[in-house]
PDB file of C-alpha atoms in Angstrom:
ATOM      1  CA  MET A 129     111.538  93.469  97.198  1.00  0.00           C
ATOM      2  CA  PHE A 130     110.560  94.927  94.730  1.00  0.00           C
ATOM      3  CA  LYS A 131     108.282  93.147  91.440  1.00  0.00           C
ATOM      4  CA  GLY A 132     105.875  92.623  88.630  1.00  0.00           C
ATOM      5  CA  SER A 133     106.025  96.161  86.556  1.00  0.00           C
ATOM      6  CA  ILE A 134     107.201  98.909  88.360  1.00  0.00           C
ATOM      7  CA  THR A 135     106.379 102.806  85.703  1.00  0.00           C
ATOM      8  CA  ALA A 136     109.221 104.944  85.284  1.00  0.00           C
ATOM      9  CA  LEU A 137     106.994 107.741  85.611  1.00  0.00           C
ATOM     10  CA  LEU A 138     106.533 110.274  82.562  1.00  0.00           C
ATOM     11  CA  THR A 139     106.432 114.552  83.957  1.00  0.00           C
ATOM     12  CA  PRO A 140     103.215 115.521  81.943  1.00  0.00           C
ATOM     13  CA  MET A 141     104.204 119.040  80.576  1.00  0.00           C
ATOM     14  CA  ASN A 142     102.369 122.114  79.971  1.00  0.00           C
ATOM     15  CA  LYS A 143     102.472 123.728  76.331  1.00  0.00           C
ATOM     16  CA  ASP A 144     105.063 125.948  77.633  1.00  0.00           C
ATOM     17  CA  GLY A 145     106.685 123.775  79.760  1.00  0.00           C
ATOM     18  CA  SER A 146     105.850 124.278  83.007  1.00  0.00           C
ATOM     19  CA  LEU A 147     104.175 121.135  85.562  1.00  0.00           C
ATOM     20  CA  ASP A 148     101.245 119.044  84.779  1.00  0.00           C
ATOM     21  CA  LEU A 149     100.192 118.379  88.000  1.00  0.00           C
ATOM     22  CA  PRO A 150      96.823 117.686  87.300  1.00  0.00           C
ATOM     23  CA  SER A 151      96.939 115.133  84.501  1.00  0.00           C
ATOM     24  CA  MET A 152      99.377 113.686  86.656  1.00  0.00           C
ATOM     25  CA  GLY A 153      97.196 113.169  89.526  1.00  0.00           C
ATOM     26  CA  ARG A 154      95.101 111.289  86.863  1.00  0.00           C
ATOM     27  CA  PHE A 155      98.019 109.529  85.078  1.00  0.00           C
ATOM     28  CA  ILE A 156      98.737 107.941  88.445  1.00  0.00           C
ATOM     29  CA  ASP A 157      95.260 106.897  89.132  1.00  0.00           C
ATOM     30  CA  TRP A 158      94.793 104.976  86.039  1.00  0.00           C
ATOM     31  CA  GLN A 159      98.812 103.687  86.537  1.00  0.00           C
ATOM     32  CA  VAL A 160      97.504 102.234  89.938  1.00  0.00           C
ATOM     33  CA  GLN A 161      93.959 101.138  88.130  1.00  0.00           C
ATOM     34  CA  GLN A 162      95.426  99.389  85.172  1.00  0.00           C
ATOM     35  CA  GLY A 163      97.491  96.991  87.688  1.00  0.00           C
ATOM     36  CA  THR A 164     101.520  98.664  87.661  1.00  0.00           C
ATOM     37  CA  SER A 165     103.228  97.232  90.745  1.00  0.00           C
ATOM     38  CA  ALA A 166     105.256 100.487  91.909  1.00  0.00           C
ATOM     39  CA  VAL A 167     105.508 103.972  90.450  1.00  0.00           C
ATOM     40  CA  VAL A 168     108.920 105.673  89.719  1.00  0.00           C
ATOM     41  CA  PRO A 169     108.932 108.935  89.669  1.00  0.00           C
ATOM     42  CA  VAL A 170     112.003 111.451  88.105  1.00  0.00           C
ATOM     43  CA  GLY A 171     114.118 108.945  86.586  1.00  0.00           C
ATOM     44  CA  THR A 172     115.158 109.841  82.800  1.00  0.00           C
ATOM     45  CA  THR A 173     111.488 109.160  81.641  1.00  0.00           C
ATOM     46  CA  GLY A 174     110.545 112.154  83.658  1.00  0.00           C
ATOM     47  CA  GLU A 175     113.011 113.872  82.773  1.00  0.00           C
ATOM     48  CA  SER A 176     115.052 114.625  85.987  1.00  0.00           C
ATOM     49  CA  PRO A 177     117.743 116.676  84.457  1.00  0.00           C
ATOM     50  CA  THR A 178     115.768 119.758  83.331  1.00  0.00           C
ATOM     51  CA  LEU A 179     113.330 119.471  86.648  1.00  0.00           C
ATOM     52  CA  THR A 180     114.879 122.047  89.318  1.00  0.00           C
ATOM     53  CA  HIS A 181     115.774 120.735  92.534  1.00  0.00           C
ATOM     54  CA  ASP A 182     112.350 122.574  93.841  1.00  0.00           C
ATOM     55  CA  GLU A 183     110.389 120.765  90.857  1.00  0.00           C
ATOM     56  CA  HIS A 184     111.833 117.713  91.098  1.00  0.00           C
ATOM     57  CA  ALA A 185     110.664 117.258  95.233  1.00  0.00           C
ATOM     58  CA  GLN A 186     106.920 118.639  94.580  1.00  0.00           C
ATOM     59  CA  VAL A 187     107.176 115.128  91.807  1.00  0.00           C
ATOM     60  CA  VAL A 188     108.067 113.216  94.366  1.00  0.00           C
ATOM     61  CA  GLU A 189     105.726 115.055  97.031  1.00  0.00           C
ATOM     62  CA  PHE A 190     103.208 114.584  94.734  1.00  0.00           C
ATOM     63  CA  THR A 191     103.447 111.577  93.550  1.00  0.00           C
ATOM     64  CA  ILE A 192     102.948 110.335  96.741  1.00  0.00           C
ATOM     65  CA  LYS A 193     100.138 111.605  98.344  1.00  0.00           C
ATOM     66  CA  SER A 194      98.429 111.276  95.213  1.00  0.00           C
ATOM     67  CA  VAL A 195      99.187 106.838  94.867  1.00  0.00           C
ATOM     68  CA  ALA A 196      97.792 107.078  99.293  1.00  0.00           C
ATOM     69  CA  GLY A 197     100.098 103.929 100.091  1.00  0.00           C
ATOM     70  CA  ARG A 198      98.299 101.872  97.035  1.00  0.00           C
ATOM     71  CA  VAL A 199     101.259 100.643  95.359  1.00  0.00           C
ATOM     72  CA  PRO A 200     104.777 101.272  96.771  1.00  0.00           C
ATOM     73  CA  VAL A 201     107.154 105.302  95.068  1.00  0.00           C
ATOM     74  CA  ILE A 202     110.814 104.413  94.082  1.00  0.00           C
ATOM     75  CA  ALA A 203     111.681 108.156  93.420  1.00  0.00           C
ATOM     76  CA  GLY A 204     114.661 109.164  91.364  1.00  0.00           C
ATOM     77  CA  ALA A 205     117.274 110.673  93.381  1.00  0.00           C
ATOM     78  CA  GLY A 206     120.247 110.691  91.291  1.00  0.00           C
ATOM     79  CA  SER A 207     123.315 113.656  90.142  1.00  0.00           C
ATOM     80  CA  ASN A 208     126.348 113.377  89.063  1.00  0.00           C
ATOM     81  CA  SER A 209     127.457 115.372  91.983  1.00  0.00           C
ATOM     82  CA  THR A 210     127.562 112.886  95.937  1.00  0.00           C
ATOM     83  CA  ALA A 211     125.871 115.763  97.879  1.00  0.00           C
ATOM     84  CA  GLU A 212     122.982 117.112  95.051  1.00  0.00           C
ATOM     85  CA  ALA A 213     122.012 113.189  95.313  1.00  0.00           C
ATOM     86  CA  VAL A 214     122.764 112.922  99.548  1.00  0.00           C
ATOM     87  CA  GLY A 215     120.239 116.303  99.541  1.00  0.00           C
ATOM     88  CA  MET A 216     117.060 114.475  97.054  1.00  0.00           C
ATOM     89  CA  ALA A 217     117.011 111.323  98.453  1.00  0.00           C
ATOM     90  CA  GLN A 218     116.884 112.109 102.698  1.00  0.00           C
ATOM     91  CA  GLN A 219     114.243 114.365 101.045  1.00  0.00           C
ATOM     92  CA  ALA A 220     112.345 111.179  99.116  1.00  0.00           C
ATOM     93  CA  GLN A 221     112.940 109.706 102.411  1.00  0.00           C
ATOM     94  CA  ARG A 222     111.191 113.306 104.358  1.00  0.00           C
ATOM     95  CA  ALA A 223     108.120 113.559 101.574  1.00  0.00           C
ATOM     96  CA  GLY A 224     107.636 109.698 102.477  1.00  0.00           C
ATOM     97  CA  ALA A 225     109.295 106.748  99.957  1.00  0.00           C
ATOM     98  CA  ALA A 226     109.392 103.696  99.555  1.00  0.00           C
ATOM     99  CA  ALA A 227     112.988 103.314  98.436  1.00  0.00           C
ATOM    100  CA  VAL A 228     115.356 105.617  96.529  1.00  0.00           C
ATOM    101  CA  LEU A 229     116.673 104.569  92.382  1.00  0.00           C
ATOM    102  CA  VAL A 230     119.807 106.216  92.584  1.00  0.00           C
ATOM    103  CA  VAL A 231     122.125 106.497  89.050  1.00  0.00           C
ATOM    104  CA  THR A 232     125.391 106.010  88.293  1.00  0.00           C
ATOM    105  CA  PRO A 233     128.049 109.241  88.789  1.00  0.00           C
ATOM    106  CA  TYR A 234     127.215 110.024  84.712  1.00  0.00           C
ATOM    107  CA  TYR A 235     129.886 112.552  82.692  1.00  0.00           C
ATOM    108  CA  ASN A 236     132.267 112.953  85.650  1.00  0.00           C
ATOM    109  CA  LYS A 237     134.002 109.870  84.568  1.00  0.00           C
ATOM    110  CA  PRO A 238     134.506 107.642  87.953  1.00  0.00           C
ATOM    111  CA  THR A 239     136.714 104.796  88.678  1.00  0.00           C
ATOM    112  CA  GLN A 240     135.070 101.701  90.286  1.00  0.00           C
ATOM    113  CA  GLU A 241     136.479 103.473  93.517  1.00  0.00           C
ATOM    114  CA  GLY A 242     134.031 106.662  93.181  1.00  0.00           C
ATOM    115  CA  VAL A 243     131.321 104.768  92.288  1.00  0.00           C
ATOM    116  CA  TYR A 244     131.446 102.440  95.166  1.00  0.00           C
ATOM    117  CA  ARG A 245     132.521 105.540  97.345  1.00  0.00           C
ATOM    118  CA  HIS A 246     129.300 107.924  95.719  1.00  0.00           C
ATOM    119  CA  PHE A 247     127.035 104.892  96.956  1.00  0.00           C
ATOM    120  CA  MET A 248     128.316 104.556 100.448  1.00  0.00           C
ATOM    121  CA  THR A 249     127.935 108.239 101.128  1.00  0.00           C
ATOM    122  CA  ILE A 250     123.958 108.278  99.916  1.00  0.00           C
ATOM    123  CA  ALA A 251     123.348 104.046 101.473  1.00  0.00           C
ATOM    124  CA  ASP A 252     124.823 105.891 104.664  1.00  0.00           C
ATOM    125  CA  ALA A 253     122.995 109.180 105.111  1.00  0.00           C
ATOM    126  CA  ILE A 254     119.613 108.052 105.427  1.00  0.00           C
ATOM    127  CA  GLY A 255     117.897 104.968 106.590  1.00  0.00           C
ATOM    128  CA  ILE A 256     115.354 103.281 103.652  1.00  0.00           C
ATOM    129  CA  PRO A 257     116.421 100.699 100.971  1.00  0.00           C
ATOM    130  CA  ILE A 258     118.495 102.066  97.536  1.00  0.00           C
ATOM    131  CA  ILE A 259     118.369 100.707  94.269  1.00  0.00           C
ATOM    132  CA  LEU A 260     121.669 101.084  92.136  1.00  0.00           C
ATOM    133  CA  TYR A 261     120.832 102.154  88.877  1.00  0.00           C
ATOM    134  CA  ASN A 262     123.490 101.204  86.015  1.00  0.00           C
ATOM    135  CA  ILE A 263     122.853 102.099  82.817  1.00  0.00           C
ATOM    136  CA  PRO A 264     126.727 102.661  80.936  1.00  0.00           C
ATOM    137  CA  GLY A 265     124.516 103.407  77.920  1.00  0.00           C
ATOM    138  CA  ARG A 266     123.584 107.474  79.158  1.00  0.00           C
ATOM    139  CA  SER A 267     126.089 107.353  82.170  1.00  0.00           C
ATOM    140  CA  VAL A 268     129.614 105.865  80.191  1.00  0.00           C
ATOM    141  CA  ILE A 269     130.413 104.311  83.477  1.00  0.00           C
ATOM    142  CA  ASP A 270     128.951 100.651  84.441  1.00  0.00           C
ATOM    143  CA  ILE A 271     128.665  99.178  88.093  1.00  0.00           C
ATOM    144  CA  SER A 272     131.192  95.748  88.072  1.00  0.00           C
ATOM    145  CA  VAL A 273     129.801  93.268  89.288  1.00  0.00           C
ATOM    146  CA  GLU A 274     132.683  93.334  92.104  1.00  0.00           C
ATOM    147  CA  THR A 275     131.687  96.814  92.771  1.00  0.00           C
ATOM    148  CA  MET A 276     127.804  96.025  92.364  1.00  0.00           C
ATOM    149  CA  ALA A 277     129.156  92.322  95.753  1.00  0.00           C
ATOM    150  CA  ARG A 278     130.922  95.634  97.731  1.00  0.00           C
ATOM    151  CA  LEU A 279     127.879  97.951  97.432  1.00  0.00           C
ATOM    152  CA  ALA A 280     125.167  94.906  98.567  1.00  0.00           C
ATOM    153  CA  GLN A 281     127.537  94.683 102.148  1.00  0.00           C
ATOM    154  CA  HIS A 282     125.477  97.845 102.816  1.00  0.00           C
ATOM    155  CA  PRO A 283     121.867  97.101 103.995  1.00  0.00           C
ATOM    156  CA  ASN A 284     120.086  99.821 102.229  1.00  0.00           C
ATOM    157  CA  ILE A 285     121.382  98.449  99.066  1.00  0.00           C
ATOM    158  CA  ILE A 286     118.769  96.570  97.974  1.00  0.00           C
ATOM    159  CA  GLY A 287     118.809  96.090  94.587  1.00  0.00           C
ATOM    160  CA  VAL A 288     119.797  97.064  91.142  1.00  0.00           C
ATOM    161  CA  LYS A 289     117.917  98.331  87.845  1.00  0.00           C
ATOM    162  CA  ASP A 290     120.140  96.378  85.391  1.00  0.00           C
ATOM    163  CA  SER A 291     120.128  98.032  82.379  1.00  0.00           C
ATOM    164  CA  THR A 292     123.208  97.341  80.199  1.00  0.00           C
ATOM    165  CA  ALA A 293     121.180  94.812  78.203  1.00  0.00           C
ATOM    166  CA  ASN A 294     123.476  92.406  79.428  1.00  0.00           C
ATOM    167  CA  LEU A 295     121.138  88.412  79.937  1.00  0.00           C
ATOM    168  CA  LEU A 296     124.382  86.892  81.667  1.00  0.00           C
ATOM    169  CA  ARG A 297     124.739  90.063  84.775  1.00  0.00           C
ATOM    170  CA  PRO A 298     121.971  88.953  86.941  1.00  0.00           C
ATOM    171  CA  LEU A 299     123.318  85.513  87.022  1.00  0.00           C
ATOM    172  CA  LEU A 300     126.784  87.464  87.961  1.00  0.00           C
ATOM    173  CA  VAL A 301     125.712  89.757  90.442  1.00  0.00           C
ATOM    174  CA  ARG A 302     122.904  87.128  92.434  1.00  0.00           C
ATOM    175  CA  ARG A 303     126.546  84.250  92.200  1.00  0.00           C
ATOM    176  CA  ALA A 304     128.723  87.506  93.533  1.00  0.00           C
ATOM    177  CA  VAL A 305     125.924  89.417  96.925  1.00  0.00           C
ATOM    178  CA  LYS A 306     125.254  86.970  98.959  1.00  0.00           C
ATOM    179  CA  LYS A 307     122.844  88.537 100.784  1.00  0.00           C
ATOM    180  CA  PRO A 308     118.975  88.289  98.392  1.00  0.00           C
ATOM    181  CA  PHE A 309     119.481  91.426  95.933  1.00  0.00           C
ATOM    182  CA  ASN A 310     116.375  92.980  93.956  1.00  0.00           C
ATOM    183  CA  GLN A 311     117.471  92.950  90.697  1.00  0.00           C
ATOM    184  CA  ILE A 312     114.488  94.742  88.500  1.00  0.00           C
ATOM    185  CA  SER A 313     115.395  95.382  84.790  1.00  0.00           C
ATOM    186  CA  GLY A 314     115.429  98.563  83.003  1.00  0.00           C
ATOM    187  CA  GLU A 315     114.623  97.119  79.213  1.00  0.00           C
ATOM    188  CA  ASP A 316     111.499  96.802  78.288  1.00  0.00           C
ATOM    189  CA  GLY A 317     112.759  94.337  75.433  1.00  0.00           C
ATOM    190  CA  THR A 318     114.270  91.713  77.870  1.00  0.00           C
ATOM    191  CA  ALA A 319     112.291  91.802  80.313  1.00  0.00           C
ATOM    192  CA  VAL A 320     110.771  88.077  80.193  1.00  0.00           C
ATOM    193  CA  SER A 321     114.953  87.059  79.093  1.00  0.00           C
ATOM    194  CA  PHE A 322     115.474  88.250  82.649  1.00  0.00           C
ATOM    195  CA  LEU A 323     112.766  86.998  84.391  1.00  0.00           C
ATOM    196  CA  ALA A 324     114.525  84.569  83.689  1.00  0.00           C
ATOM    197  CA  ALA A 325     117.540  84.714  85.019  1.00  0.00           C
ATOM    198  CA  GLY A 326     116.238  85.294  88.342  1.00  0.00           C
ATOM    199  CA  GLY A 327     115.243  89.097  87.808  1.00  0.00           C
ATOM    200  CA  ASP A 328     112.416  90.079  90.537  1.00  0.00           C
ATOM    201  CA  GLY A 329     110.160  92.433  87.630  1.00  0.00           C
ATOM    202  CA  CYS A 330     110.586  95.468  85.124  1.00  0.00           C
ATOM    203  CA  ILE A 331     111.424  99.097  85.546  1.00  0.00           C
ATOM    204  CA  SER A 332     109.142  99.754  82.309  1.00  0.00           C
ATOM    205  CA  VAL A 333     109.234 102.571  79.985  1.00  0.00           C
ATOM    206  CA  THR A 334     106.349 101.154  77.891  1.00  0.00           C
ATOM    207  CA  ALA A 335     104.080 100.769  81.138  1.00  0.00           C
ATOM    208  CA  ASN A 336     103.480 104.219  80.570  1.00  0.00           C
ATOM    209  CA  VAL A 337     101.271 103.134  77.568  1.00  0.00           C
ATOM    210  CA  ALA A 338     100.418  99.406  77.823  1.00  0.00           C
ATOM    211  CA  PRO A 339     100.854  99.675  81.816  1.00  0.00           C
ATOM    212  CA  ALA A 340      98.120  96.543  81.726  1.00  0.00           C
ATOM    213  CA  LEU A 341      99.538  94.967  79.235  1.00  0.00           C
ATOM    214  CA  CYS A 342     103.143  95.364  81.131  1.00  0.00           C
ATOM    215  CA  ALA A 343     100.768  93.777  84.141  1.00  0.00           C
ATOM    216  CA  GLN A 344     100.392  91.040  82.469  1.00  0.00           C
ATOM    217  CA  VAL A 345     104.125  89.961  81.715  1.00  0.00           C
ATOM    218  CA  GLN A 346     104.843  89.302  84.928  1.00  0.00           C
ATOM    219  CA  GLN A 347     101.661  88.360  86.814  1.00  0.00           C
ATOM    220  CA  SER A 348     101.657  85.268  84.130  1.00  0.00           C
ATOM    221  CA  TRP A 349     105.283  84.561  84.044  1.00  0.00           C
ATOM    222  CA  ALA A 350     104.860  84.587  88.015  1.00  0.00           C
ATOM    223  CA  ASP A 351     101.885  82.096  87.920  1.00  0.00           C
ATOM    224  CA  GLY A 352     104.316  79.840  85.908  1.00  0.00           C
ATOM    225  CA  ASN A 353     102.451  80.002  82.168  1.00  0.00           C
ATOM    226  CA  VAL A 354     105.766  80.912  80.627  1.00  0.00           C
ATOM    227  CA  MET A 355     104.129  80.446  77.176  1.00  0.00           C
ATOM    228  CA  ASN A 356     101.712  83.883  78.259  1.00  0.00           C
ATOM    229  CA  ALA A 357     104.174  85.785  78.957  1.00  0.00           C
ATOM    230  CA  MET A 358     105.795  85.519  76.068  1.00  0.00           C
ATOM    231  CA  GLU A 359     103.331  85.684  73.805  1.00  0.00           C
ATOM    232  CA  LEU A 360     102.422  89.366  75.559  1.00  0.00           C
ATOM    233  CA  GLN A 361     106.089  89.936  75.172  1.00  0.00           C
ATOM    234  CA  ASP A 362     105.755  89.496  71.118  1.00  0.00           C
ATOM    235  CA  ARG A 363     103.006  91.104  71.336  1.00  0.00           C
ATOM    236  CA  LEU A 364     104.520  94.430  72.892  1.00  0.00           C
ATOM    237  CA  LEU A 365     107.500  93.897  70.433  1.00  0.00           C
ATOM    238  CA  PRO A 366     106.814  97.405  68.242  1.00  0.00           C
ATOM    239  CA  LEU A 367     105.909  99.231  70.664  1.00  0.00           C
ATOM    240  CA  HIS A 368     109.314  99.244  72.396  1.00  0.00           C
ATOM    241  CA  ASP A 369     110.882  99.561  69.756  1.00  0.00           C
ATOM    242  CA  ALA A 370     108.659 102.286  69.032  1.00  0.00           C
ATOM    243  CA  LEU A 371     109.403 103.748  72.542  1.00  0.00           C
ATOM    244  CA  PHE A 372     113.111 103.758  71.540  1.00  0.00           C
ATOM    245  CA  CYS A 373     113.063 105.672  67.599  1.00  0.00           C
ATOM    246  CA  GLU A 374     114.033 108.352  69.638  1.00  0.00           C
ATOM    247  CA  SER A 375     115.560 109.599  72.559  1.00  0.00           C
ATOM    248  CA  ASN A 376     113.518 108.640  75.528  1.00  0.00           C
ATOM    249  CA  PRO A 377     110.901 110.290  76.946  1.00  0.00           C
ATOM    250  CA  VAL A 378     110.196 112.076  73.652  1.00  0.00           C
ATOM    251  CA  PRO A 379     108.635 108.470  71.511  1.00  0.00           C
ATOM    252  CA  ALA A 380     106.881 108.184  75.128  1.00  0.00           C
ATOM    253  CA  LYS A 381     105.337 111.391  75.659  1.00  0.00           C
ATOM    254  CA  PHE A 382     103.933 110.911  71.678  1.00  0.00           C
ATOM    255  CA  ALA A 383     102.051 108.010  72.834  1.00  0.00           C
ATOM    256  CA  ALA A 384     100.988 108.893  75.891  1.00  0.00           C
ATOM    257  CA  SER A 385      99.349 112.114  74.237  1.00  0.00           C
ATOM    258  CA  VAL A 386      97.853 110.029  71.379  1.00  0.00           C
ATOM    259  CA  LEU A 387      96.017 108.255  73.881  1.00  0.00           C
ATOM    260  CA  GLY A 388      94.702 110.851  75.199  1.00  0.00           C
ATOM    261  CA  LEU A 389      97.343 110.481  78.399  1.00  0.00           C
ATOM    262  CA  MET A 390      98.985 114.521  78.786  1.00  0.00           C
ATOM    263  CA  GLY A 391     100.825 116.709  76.434  1.00  0.00           C
ATOM    264  CA  GLU A 392     103.427 116.196  74.207  1.00  0.00           C
ATOM    265  CA  THR A 393     105.373 119.027  75.708  1.00  0.00           C
ATOM    266  CA  CYS A 394     109.262 117.587  76.609  1.00  0.00           C
ATOM    267  CA  ARG A 395     111.801 120.533  77.911  1.00  0.00           C
ATOM    268  CA  LEU A 396     114.993 121.408  75.881  1.00  0.00           C
ATOM    269  CA  PRO A 397     117.151 119.720  74.288  1.00  0.00           C
ATOM    270  CA  LEU A 398     114.924 117.676  73.731  1.00  0.00           C
ATOM    271  CA  ALA A 399     112.687 118.278  70.216  1.00  0.00           C
ATOM    272  CA  PRO A 400     109.447 117.322  69.413  1.00  0.00           C
ATOM    273  CA  LEU A 401     109.623 114.012  67.845  1.00  0.00           C
ATOM    274  CA  SER A 402     109.898 113.699  64.104  1.00  0.00           C
ATOM    275  CA  ASP A 403     107.661 112.818  62.029  1.00  0.00           C
ATOM    276  CA  ALA A 404     108.500 109.505  60.776  1.00  0.00           C
ATOM    277  CA  GLY A 405     109.342 108.572  64.677  1.00  0.00           C
ATOM    278  CA  ARG A 406     105.210 110.051  65.230  1.00  0.00           C
ATOM    279  CA  THR A 407     103.761 107.230  62.203  1.00  0.00           C
ATOM    280  CA  GLN A 408     105.970 104.670  63.948  1.00  0.00           C
ATOM    281  CA  VAL A 409     105.023 105.204  67.588  1.00  0.00           C
ATOM    282  CA  LYS A 410     101.108 105.740  65.846  1.00  0.00           C
ATOM    283  CA  ALA A 411     101.863 102.569  63.840  1.00  0.00           C
ATOM    284  CA  ALA A 412     103.023 100.439  66.495  1.00  0.00           C
ATOM    285  CA  LEU A 413      99.915 101.374  69.304  1.00  0.00           C
ATOM    286  CA  ASP A 414      97.846 100.129  66.496  1.00  0.00           C
ATOM    287  CA  ALA A 415      99.429  97.120  66.763  1.00  0.00           C
ATOM    288  CA  VAL A 416      99.649  96.381  69.917  1.00  0.00           C
ATOM    289  CA  GLY A 417      95.470  97.332  70.109  1.00  0.00           C
ATOM    290  CA  LEU A 418      95.562  99.709  71.806  1.00  0.00           C
ATOM    291  CA  LEU A 419      94.202 102.490  69.125  1.00  0.00           C
ATOM    292  CA  GLY A 420      89.944 102.651  68.454  1.00  0.00           C
TER     293      GLY A 420
END
């Protein structure tokens, strides 16, 4: 089971759009030092759609090498091509990833049977755990509770990153799945509510810039200090909102640049953050206490 605050890592880039691996190495070290429980390279927040296959593999391998066993690495391995996702998952296994995070096939709009066969094909091709990534807001297709229960019968399919923001989901999934199943929130704003519904942690965008506070939210809950977890969540709320004022990860990368963690460059079609967005992000960083 993966628990606590898990960072969906940004991928630092130079101004020309090339990978900035020195900044990434420093960023990963800082994440571990700040109490992050695990890291997820090359997810949506890591701009996986615009990385080449070689770059995707390079970032996974670099992350595993930089982490050096200090925390688990859950490698993004999603694609709307099943064969491509199999290749990414196999590469992550060879590189030494603890698990892979596999998103629902986007754009193709498969049926639930197609979704089932997609994930089962990947699960049959590797020997490390798979976490399903259910984010209908980006992929259009929702993994139904019934399909999730079918998929969970595979020994390699061990959990879900739930980005539906539907707080009934963890309850329904727990009732439907007949084995321990790792349920991780993909929504920063509902992280504490998700824990209250039986979740295990959060794969977080906000943890890119506030890893210690996000880790404290999760640890407070684990320690039974519910009020402290709620107070920290209230403190973080302006930042949760600001980091999604425009398309992820544009605001998060700008926030990271303000904190001196990396440059703000994202690859097209993601445009630089607007002036209004910059004002909102800076105000949120200040409100949370991350500036000065």
